[in-house]
Short mmCIF file of C-alpha atoms and ligand atoms in Angstrom, two decimals:
data_model
loop_
_atom_site.label_atom_id
_atom_site.label_comp_id
_atom_site.label_asym_id
_atom_site.label_seq_id
_atom_site.Cartn_x
_atom_site.Cartn_y
_atom_site.Cartn_z
CA MET A 15 9.94 5.93 -15.09
CA THR A 16 6.80 6.88 -16.96
CA ALA A 17 4.90 4.94 -19.60
CA SER A 18 6.58 7.02 -22.29
CA ASP A 19 10.21 6.21 -21.42
CA ALA A 20 9.79 2.51 -20.70
CA THR A 21 11.58 -0.27 -22.54
CA ILE A 22 10.46 -3.86 -22.79
CA LEU A 23 12.30 -6.53 -20.81
CA ASN A 24 13.13 -10.01 -22.08
CA PRO A 25 13.03 -13.26 -20.11
CA ASN A 26 16.22 -13.61 -18.04
CA ASP A 27 16.44 -9.84 -17.60
CA ARG A 28 16.73 -8.56 -14.04
CA ILE A 29 14.07 -6.85 -11.96
CA GLY A 30 15.49 -4.81 -9.10
CA ILE A 31 13.37 -4.55 -5.96
CA LEU A 32 14.04 -2.02 -3.20
CA GLY A 33 12.88 -3.70 -0.01
CA GLY A 34 12.86 -7.30 1.12
CA GLY A 35 9.58 -7.73 3.02
CA GLN A 36 6.73 -10.05 2.14
CA LEU A 37 5.64 -7.86 -0.76
CA GLY A 38 9.13 -8.08 -2.24
CA ARG A 39 9.06 -11.84 -1.72
CA MET A 40 5.74 -12.25 -3.54
CA LEU A 41 6.82 -9.91 -6.34
CA ALA A 42 10.04 -11.89 -6.73
CA MET A 43 8.17 -15.20 -6.88
CA ALA A 44 5.94 -13.81 -9.62
CA ALA A 45 8.98 -12.52 -11.51
CA ILE A 46 10.73 -15.88 -11.29
CA ARG A 47 7.73 -17.67 -12.78
CA LEU A 48 7.87 -15.27 -15.70
CA GLY A 49 11.54 -16.10 -16.29
CA LEU A 50 12.91 -12.87 -14.81
CA ARG A 51 15.65 -12.60 -12.19
CA PRO A 52 14.99 -10.65 -8.99
CA VAL A 53 17.79 -8.51 -7.57
CA ILE A 54 16.83 -7.37 -4.11
CA LEU A 55 18.34 -4.54 -2.10
CA CYS A 56 17.55 -4.84 1.61
CA PRO A 57 19.78 -4.31 4.65
CA ASP A 58 18.41 -7.37 6.43
CA GLU A 59 20.28 -10.54 5.49
CA ASN A 60 17.34 -12.69 6.62
CA CYS A 61 14.50 -10.64 5.14
CA PRO A 62 11.47 -12.55 3.77
CA ALA A 63 12.53 -11.87 0.17
CA ALA A 64 16.14 -13.03 0.61
CA ILE A 65 15.27 -16.61 -0.32
CA THR A 66 13.65 -15.45 -3.56
CA ALA A 67 16.56 -13.26 -4.70
CA ASP A 68 18.81 -14.26 -7.55
CA GLN A 69 21.05 -11.59 -6.10
CA HIS A 70 20.64 -9.98 -2.68
CA ILE A 71 22.45 -6.69 -2.16
CA ILE A 72 22.74 -6.31 1.60
CA ALA A 73 22.99 -2.55 2.01
CA ASP A 74 21.13 0.37 3.51
CA TYR A 75 18.65 2.06 1.19
CA GLU A 76 20.82 5.16 1.01
CA ASP A 77 24.12 3.34 0.53
CA GLU A 78 25.45 4.68 -2.77
CA ALA A 79 27.65 1.65 -3.45
CA GLY A 80 24.67 -0.68 -2.91
CA LEU A 81 22.46 1.45 -5.14
CA ALA A 82 25.17 1.53 -7.81
CA THR A 83 25.32 -2.29 -7.76
CA LEU A 84 21.55 -2.41 -8.13
CA ALA A 85 21.50 0.15 -10.94
CA ALA A 86 24.18 -1.78 -12.83
CA ALA A 87 22.49 -5.15 -12.33
CA ALA A 88 18.82 -4.42 -12.95
CA ASN A 89 17.05 -3.65 -16.23
CA VAL A 90 14.31 -1.95 -14.25
CA VAL A 91 13.95 -1.18 -10.54
CA THR A 92 10.75 -1.17 -8.52
CA TYR A 93 10.00 -0.84 -4.80
CA GLU A 94 7.86 -2.75 -2.37
CA PHE A 95 7.32 -0.09 0.33
CA GLU A 96 6.48 3.57 -0.03
CA ASN A 97 8.94 4.84 2.52
CA VAL A 98 11.90 4.27 0.23
CA PRO A 99 14.00 7.43 0.67
CA ALA A 100 13.43 9.86 -2.20
CA ALA A 101 17.21 10.33 -2.30
CA SER A 102 17.66 6.63 -3.16
CA VAL A 103 15.35 6.88 -6.16
CA ALA A 104 17.10 10.10 -7.25
CA CYS A 105 20.46 8.35 -6.91
CA LEU A 106 19.30 5.33 -8.95
CA THR A 107 17.93 7.62 -11.66
CA ARG A 108 21.20 9.57 -11.72
CA LEU A 109 23.02 6.28 -12.19
CA GLY A 110 20.89 5.57 -15.24
CA ALA A 111 18.41 3.10 -13.70
CA ARG A 112 14.77 3.15 -14.73
CA VAL A 113 12.59 3.18 -11.61
CA ALA A 114 8.88 2.31 -11.78
CA PRO A 115 6.56 3.63 -10.46
CA GLY A 116 8.72 6.75 -10.55
CA ALA A 117 9.77 9.42 -8.08
CA THR A 118 6.57 11.49 -8.40
CA PRO A 119 4.00 8.96 -7.11
CA LEU A 120 6.46 8.05 -4.36
CA SER A 121 6.93 11.65 -3.21
CA ILE A 122 3.17 12.26 -3.15
CA ALA A 123 2.31 9.03 -1.33
CA GLN A 124 5.05 9.64 1.24
CA ASP A 125 3.46 12.84 2.47
CA ARG A 126 -0.14 12.74 3.66
CA LEU A 127 -0.55 16.47 3.07
CA LYS A 128 0.69 16.36 -0.53
CA GLU A 129 -1.42 13.27 -1.07
CA LYS A 130 -4.65 14.98 0.00
CA GLU A 131 -3.84 18.09 -2.03
CA PHE A 132 -3.16 15.87 -5.06
CA VAL A 133 -6.49 14.04 -4.69
CA ARG A 134 -8.37 17.32 -4.33
CA SER A 135 -6.58 18.82 -7.34
CA LEU A 136 -8.11 15.98 -9.39
CA GLY A 137 -11.60 16.63 -8.03
CA GLY A 138 -11.51 13.74 -5.55
CA LYS A 139 -12.97 14.05 -2.06
CA THR A 140 -10.96 13.56 1.14
CA PRO A 141 -11.79 14.01 4.80
CA GLU A 142 -11.54 17.66 5.91
CA PHE A 143 -7.87 18.27 6.82
CA TYR A 144 -5.49 20.84 8.23
CA ALA A 145 -1.68 20.95 8.15
CA VAL A 146 -0.26 20.91 11.67
CA ASP A 147 3.30 21.99 12.48
CA SER A 148 2.77 23.15 16.05
CA LEU A 149 0.45 22.94 19.02
CA GLU A 150 -1.10 26.24 17.90
CA ASP A 151 -1.83 24.75 14.46
CA LEU A 152 -3.43 21.79 16.15
CA ARG A 153 -5.81 24.04 18.08
CA ALA A 154 -6.64 26.02 14.93
CA GLY A 155 -7.08 22.78 12.96
CA LEU A 156 -9.58 21.41 15.43
CA ALA A 157 -11.76 24.43 14.75
CA VAL A 158 -11.74 23.44 11.06
CA THR A 159 -12.14 19.67 11.29
CA GLY A 160 -14.27 19.57 14.41
CA THR A 161 -14.14 16.52 16.62
CA PRO A 162 -13.68 13.65 16.70
CA ALA A 163 -10.53 14.02 14.64
CA ILE A 164 -7.43 12.03 13.87
CA LEU A 165 -3.90 13.40 13.95
CA LYS A 166 -1.37 11.63 11.72
CA THR A 167 2.29 12.25 11.05
CA ARG A 168 2.74 13.56 7.51
CA ARG A 169 5.45 11.03 6.78
CA LEU A 170 6.47 7.49 7.71
CA GLY A 171 3.17 6.28 9.18
CA TYR A 172 1.82 2.82 8.35
CA ASP A 173 -0.52 0.20 9.83
CA GLY A 174 -2.05 2.79 12.15
CA LYS A 175 1.38 3.84 13.51
CA GLY A 176 2.11 7.56 13.95
CA GLN A 177 -1.53 8.48 14.47
CA THR A 178 -3.82 9.26 17.35
CA ARG A 179 -7.45 10.23 17.82
CA ILE A 180 -8.77 13.36 19.53
CA GLY A 181 -12.21 13.86 20.95
CA THR A 182 -13.35 10.27 21.06
CA ASP A 183 -14.85 8.98 24.30
CA THR A 184 -11.82 6.96 25.28
CA ASP A 185 -9.46 9.91 24.85
CA ASN A 186 -11.35 12.16 27.16
CA LEU A 187 -12.24 9.87 30.01
CA ASP A 188 -9.36 10.91 32.21
CA ARG A 189 -8.06 14.05 30.51
CA THR A 190 -9.07 17.66 30.31
CA TRP A 191 -9.47 19.02 26.76
CA ASP A 192 -6.11 20.83 26.96
CA ALA A 193 -4.40 17.73 28.23
CA ALA A 194 -5.97 15.67 25.41
CA ILE A 195 -4.56 18.08 22.81
CA ASN A 196 -1.11 18.08 24.41
CA HIS A 197 -1.23 14.32 24.62
CA ALA A 198 -2.13 13.94 20.93
CA TRP A 199 0.72 16.26 19.88
CA ALA A 200 3.17 14.25 22.00
CA GLU A 201 1.79 10.98 20.59
CA VAL A 202 2.79 11.95 17.04
CA GLY A 203 6.21 13.04 18.32
CA ALA A 204 5.52 16.78 17.86
CA ARG A 205 6.31 16.28 14.17
CA PRO A 206 4.82 17.84 11.01
CA SER A 207 1.39 16.24 10.91
CA ILE A 208 -2.01 16.42 9.36
CA LEU A 209 -5.27 16.68 11.27
CA GLU A 210 -8.24 14.97 9.66
CA ALA A 211 -11.92 14.89 10.54
CA LEU A 212 -12.79 11.37 11.66
CA VAL A 213 -15.19 10.23 8.96
CA PRO A 214 -18.20 8.11 10.00
CA PHE A 215 -17.80 5.75 7.04
CA GLN A 216 -20.02 2.75 6.30
CA CYS A 217 -17.10 0.66 5.14
CA GLU A 218 -13.69 0.83 3.53
CA ILE A 219 -12.93 -0.46 0.04
CA SER A 220 -9.80 -0.35 -2.09
CA VAL A 221 -9.07 -0.42 -5.77
CA ILE A 222 -6.06 -2.43 -6.87
CA ALA A 223 -5.24 -1.27 -10.37
CA ALA A 224 -2.38 -1.39 -12.83
CA ARG A 225 -1.22 0.88 -15.59
CA GLY A 226 1.16 -0.59 -18.12
CA VAL A 227 3.06 0.51 -21.17
CA ALA A 228 1.43 1.06 -24.57
CA PRO A 229 2.50 -1.56 -27.14
CA ASP A 230 3.49 1.28 -29.45
CA ALA A 231 4.75 4.43 -27.79
CA THR A 232 2.00 6.60 -29.24
CA GLY A 233 -1.07 4.68 -28.04
CA PRO A 234 -2.77 5.03 -24.65
CA ALA A 235 -1.20 3.08 -21.79
CA PRO A 236 -3.39 0.11 -20.78
CA ILE A 237 -5.15 0.16 -17.41
CA ALA A 238 -6.61 -2.89 -15.63
CA MET A 239 -8.46 -3.02 -12.31
CA TYR A 240 -9.51 -5.77 -9.96
CA ASP A 241 -12.87 -5.88 -8.17
CA PRO A 242 -12.55 -3.69 -5.06
CA PRO A 243 -12.57 -5.62 -1.77
CA LYS A 244 -14.19 -4.44 1.44
CA ASN A 245 -11.49 -4.04 4.07
CA ASP A 246 -11.80 -4.52 7.82
CA HIS A 247 -9.12 -3.43 10.26
CA ARG A 248 -8.17 -4.41 13.78
CA ASN A 249 -5.94 -2.09 15.82
CA GLY A 250 -5.25 0.00 12.70
CA ILE A 251 -3.92 -3.04 10.80
CA LEU A 252 -5.71 -4.60 7.85
CA TRP A 253 -7.30 -7.81 9.06
CA ARG A 254 -9.64 -8.98 6.33
CA SER A 255 -10.44 -8.21 2.68
CA THR A 256 -13.65 -9.57 1.17
CA VAL A 257 -14.68 -9.65 -2.49
CA PRO A 258 -17.19 -8.84 -3.72
CA ALA A 259 -17.61 -5.80 -1.47
CA PRO A 260 -21.25 -5.33 -0.40
CA VAL A 261 -21.62 -1.92 -2.04
CA PRO A 262 -23.68 -0.78 -5.06
CA LEU A 263 -22.13 -1.06 -8.51
CA ALA A 264 -22.23 2.74 -8.84
CA VAL A 265 -19.87 3.03 -5.86
CA ILE A 266 -17.45 0.56 -7.42
CA ASN A 267 -17.57 2.44 -10.71
CA ASP A 268 -16.92 5.77 -8.96
CA ALA A 269 -13.92 4.31 -7.14
CA LYS A 270 -12.53 2.87 -10.36
CA ALA A 271 -13.07 6.15 -12.23
CA MET A 272 -11.18 8.10 -9.56
CA THR A 273 -8.34 5.56 -9.63
CA HIS A 274 -8.20 5.87 -13.42
CA THR A 275 -7.86 9.64 -13.13
CA MET A 276 -5.04 9.29 -10.60
CA LEU A 277 -3.11 6.77 -12.72
CA GLU A 278 -3.32 9.01 -15.78
CA ALA A 279 -2.35 12.14 -13.84
CA LEU A 280 0.76 10.39 -12.52
CA ASP A 281 1.66 8.76 -15.88
CA TYR A 282 1.93 5.74 -13.62
CA VAL A 283 3.57 2.41 -14.38
CA GLY A 284 2.85 -0.52 -12.05
CA VAL A 285 0.21 -1.57 -9.53
CA VAL A 286 -1.36 0.92 -7.15
CA GLY A 287 -3.64 0.42 -4.14
CA VAL A 288 -6.15 3.23 -3.52
CA GLU A 289 -8.10 3.19 -0.24
CA PHE A 290 -11.59 4.68 -0.07
CA PHE A 291 -14.09 5.40 2.68
CA VAL A 292 -17.69 4.68 1.61
CA LEU A 293 -20.09 7.06 3.36
CA ALA A 294 -23.71 6.45 4.29
CA ASP A 295 -24.93 8.29 1.17
CA ASN A 296 -22.65 6.10 -1.00
CA THR A 297 -20.26 8.93 -1.78
CA LEU A 298 -16.55 8.20 -1.59
CA MET A 299 -13.58 9.82 0.07
CA ILE A 300 -10.00 8.80 -0.63
CA ASN A 301 -8.03 7.88 2.46
CA GLU A 302 -4.66 7.24 0.86
CA PHE A 303 -2.89 5.45 -1.96
CA ALA A 304 0.11 3.16 -1.98
CA PRO A 305 2.35 3.17 -5.09
CA ARG A 306 2.92 -0.57 -4.89
CA VAL A 307 1.16 -3.89 -4.54
CA HIS A 308 -1.22 -3.74 -1.60
CA ASN A 309 -2.19 -6.02 1.27
CA SER A 310 -5.86 -5.74 0.29
CA GLY A 311 -4.96 -7.26 -3.10
CA HIS A 312 -3.47 -10.48 -1.77
CA TRP A 313 -6.70 -12.39 -2.53
CA THR A 314 -5.94 -11.99 -6.26
CA GLU A 315 -3.38 -14.81 -6.06
CA ALA A 316 -6.22 -17.21 -5.17
CA ALA A 317 -9.21 -15.78 -7.02
CA CYS A 318 -7.78 -14.42 -10.29
CA THR A 319 -5.61 -16.04 -12.93
CA ILE A 320 -3.16 -13.12 -12.81
CA SER A 321 -2.32 -11.92 -9.30
CA GLN A 322 -1.51 -8.32 -8.41
CA PHE A 323 2.14 -9.42 -8.05
CA GLU A 324 2.36 -10.79 -11.58
CA GLN A 325 0.44 -7.74 -12.81
CA HIS A 326 3.01 -5.39 -11.27
CA ILE A 327 5.90 -7.33 -12.77
CA ARG A 328 4.21 -7.31 -16.18
CA ALA A 329 3.64 -3.55 -15.97
CA VAL A 330 7.19 -2.59 -14.97
CA ALA A 331 8.63 -5.05 -17.52
CA GLY A 332 6.60 -3.30 -20.23
CA TRP A 333 4.69 -6.52 -20.91
CA PRO A 334 0.96 -6.78 -21.63
CA LEU A 335 -1.21 -6.53 -18.53
CA GLY A 336 -3.08 -9.66 -17.48
CA ASP A 337 -6.78 -10.34 -17.16
CA THR A 338 -8.14 -9.10 -13.83
CA THR A 339 -11.37 -11.13 -13.93
CA ARG A 340 -12.22 -12.75 -10.60
CA HIS A 341 -13.18 -16.41 -10.98
CA SER A 342 -14.25 -16.89 -7.32
CA ASP A 343 -15.49 -14.97 -4.36
CA ALA A 344 -12.73 -14.63 -1.79
CA ARG A 345 -11.91 -13.61 1.75
CA MET A 346 -8.31 -12.90 2.66
CA GLU A 347 -7.25 -12.75 6.30
CA ASN A 348 -3.87 -11.66 7.56
CA LEU A 349 -2.13 -13.88 10.08
CA ILE A 350 -0.92 -11.32 12.57
CA GLY A 351 1.48 -12.14 15.41
CA ASP A 352 0.90 -15.57 16.90
CA GLU A 353 -2.17 -16.20 14.73
CA VAL A 354 0.35 -17.76 12.40
CA THR A 355 0.79 -20.69 14.78
CA ALA A 356 -2.59 -22.00 13.49
CA TRP A 357 -1.03 -22.62 10.07
CA GLN A 358 -1.75 -26.34 10.18
CA ASN A 359 -5.48 -25.72 10.70
CA HIS A 360 -5.53 -23.50 7.63
CA LEU A 361 -3.70 -26.09 5.59
CA ALA A 362 -6.33 -28.63 6.62
CA THR A 363 -9.22 -26.38 5.49
CA PRO A 364 -10.53 -26.95 1.96
CA ASN A 365 -10.37 -24.08 -0.55
CA VAL A 366 -7.84 -22.10 1.46
CA LEU A 367 -4.61 -20.81 -0.06
CA VAL A 368 -1.98 -20.40 2.66
CA ASN A 369 0.90 -17.96 2.33
CA LEU A 370 3.55 -17.86 5.08
CA TYR A 371 6.24 -15.20 4.89
CA GLY A 372 9.04 -17.20 6.51
CA LYS A 373 9.69 -14.55 9.18
CA GLN A 374 11.83 -16.01 11.90
CA GLN A 375 10.41 -14.06 14.83
CA ILE A 376 6.78 -13.73 15.79
CA ARG A 377 5.97 -10.28 17.23
CA PRO A 378 2.59 -8.80 18.22
CA GLY A 379 1.19 -6.81 15.28
CA ARG A 380 3.67 -8.32 12.82
CA LYS A 381 2.23 -9.63 9.55
CA MET A 382 3.41 -13.26 9.45
CA GLY A 383 1.32 -14.61 6.57
CA HIS A 384 -2.16 -14.61 5.12
CA VAL A 385 -4.82 -17.06 4.06
CA THR A 386 -7.42 -16.71 1.32
CA MET A 387 -10.64 -18.66 1.36
CA VAL A 388 -12.23 -19.00 -2.07
CA SER A 389 -15.76 -20.03 -2.90
CA ALA A 390 -17.52 -20.53 -6.21
P1 AMP B 28 -4.29 5.14 7.49
O1 AMP B 28 -2.95 4.80 8.06
O2 AMP B 28 -4.44 6.56 7.12
O3 AMP B 28 -4.70 4.22 6.38
O4 AMP B 28 -5.35 4.86 8.68
C1 AMP B 28 -5.54 3.54 9.18
C2 AMP B 28 -7.02 3.31 9.42
O5 AMP B 28 -7.54 4.27 10.36
C3 AMP B 28 -7.90 3.48 8.18
O6 AMP B 28 -7.93 2.32 7.38
C4 AMP B 28 -9.24 3.80 8.81
O7 AMP B 28 -9.86 2.62 9.29
C5 AMP B 28 -8.85 4.67 10.00
N1 AMP B 28 -8.87 6.07 9.59
C6 AMP B 28 -7.83 6.79 9.12
N2 AMP B 28 -8.19 8.05 8.81
C7 AMP B 28 -9.49 8.16 9.12
C8 AMP B 28 -10.46 9.22 9.03
N3 AMP B 28 -10.12 10.44 8.58
N4 AMP B 28 -11.72 8.95 9.41
C9 AMP B 28 -12.07 7.73 9.87
N5 AMP B 28 -11.20 6.70 9.99
C10 AMP B 28 -9.94 6.89 9.62
#
């Protein structure tokens, strides 16, 4: 769905959500508060969003009967993870469903090569990259990117999965150069990949932004952006997001301007998360974008009147976007694996908003909840 073919939902209408993880759960909670009814399609009966679903279609993402039920039930369909099969969105569209953000942002964000080409086509900067389909390509690519470099699968990578580094100290301690290259290729499963120069960034920031639907079809679609947080990772997984980010205003404005260009180019409807590397000279490179609400935007539920989740629901429902002003400084931390067992300590800490995802099993690296500390 694009901003030009959107229709406006009414309270009690149904929002379909592909995916039942924590993002689906938080989207559904926002939808419920706005009087909408979430219909969730997720194969896992006990997924985090199940409890928030007015209707839970338990089916695989490519199950045509399940998708047909969703298409018939929902006034608009959105998704909470970017690895939704393209065929599922095509099937929903064929069945007459309106899907937002549409198939185009999804297909670009699903493929790291397409994503970088898209960013560059808009004049944005990215790390140097090279498409790798074979061991020979990998060798040729290393001549282009230099080392250290990072090899990532083109598709289906997230939270640092499906990627490996080449030419860093730790890689080479006990391997010859040839062995290191072979090892990296095996690490990504010898799959179509992209090789990127490892950028010596100062910090990472992200822009969480929304594009909605014009009140009259002819006007420009509204765009609203939150203050970009600084993001810190541990083991490739987002650990902490801090606002305000300690970067000059000009950097923030550049990041917002690039995000604006991307949203317009995609005729986007919904919330997007765009990740940037900030270099020592305060220039920016885009790492990736997610066509959905984003982990680095979770602080908005504590520090803004309208959270990213409500903002996304408003956008896909064709409703006016909310105010993105931040009323507090904030620091969001993910509770990963057994960190969640400290939930009582967080509850006992003043000015902390606790969000637990209700996942029944704790696993290392699994996002179990998050906490946001706010300060005046
Ligand atoms: P990604 O899955 O692409 O978001 O990568 C996960 C994390 O790895 C990023 O948030 C960065 O911290 C790091 N990373 C990824 N690509 C690069 C790169 N080209 N240069 C430096 N660090 C990177």
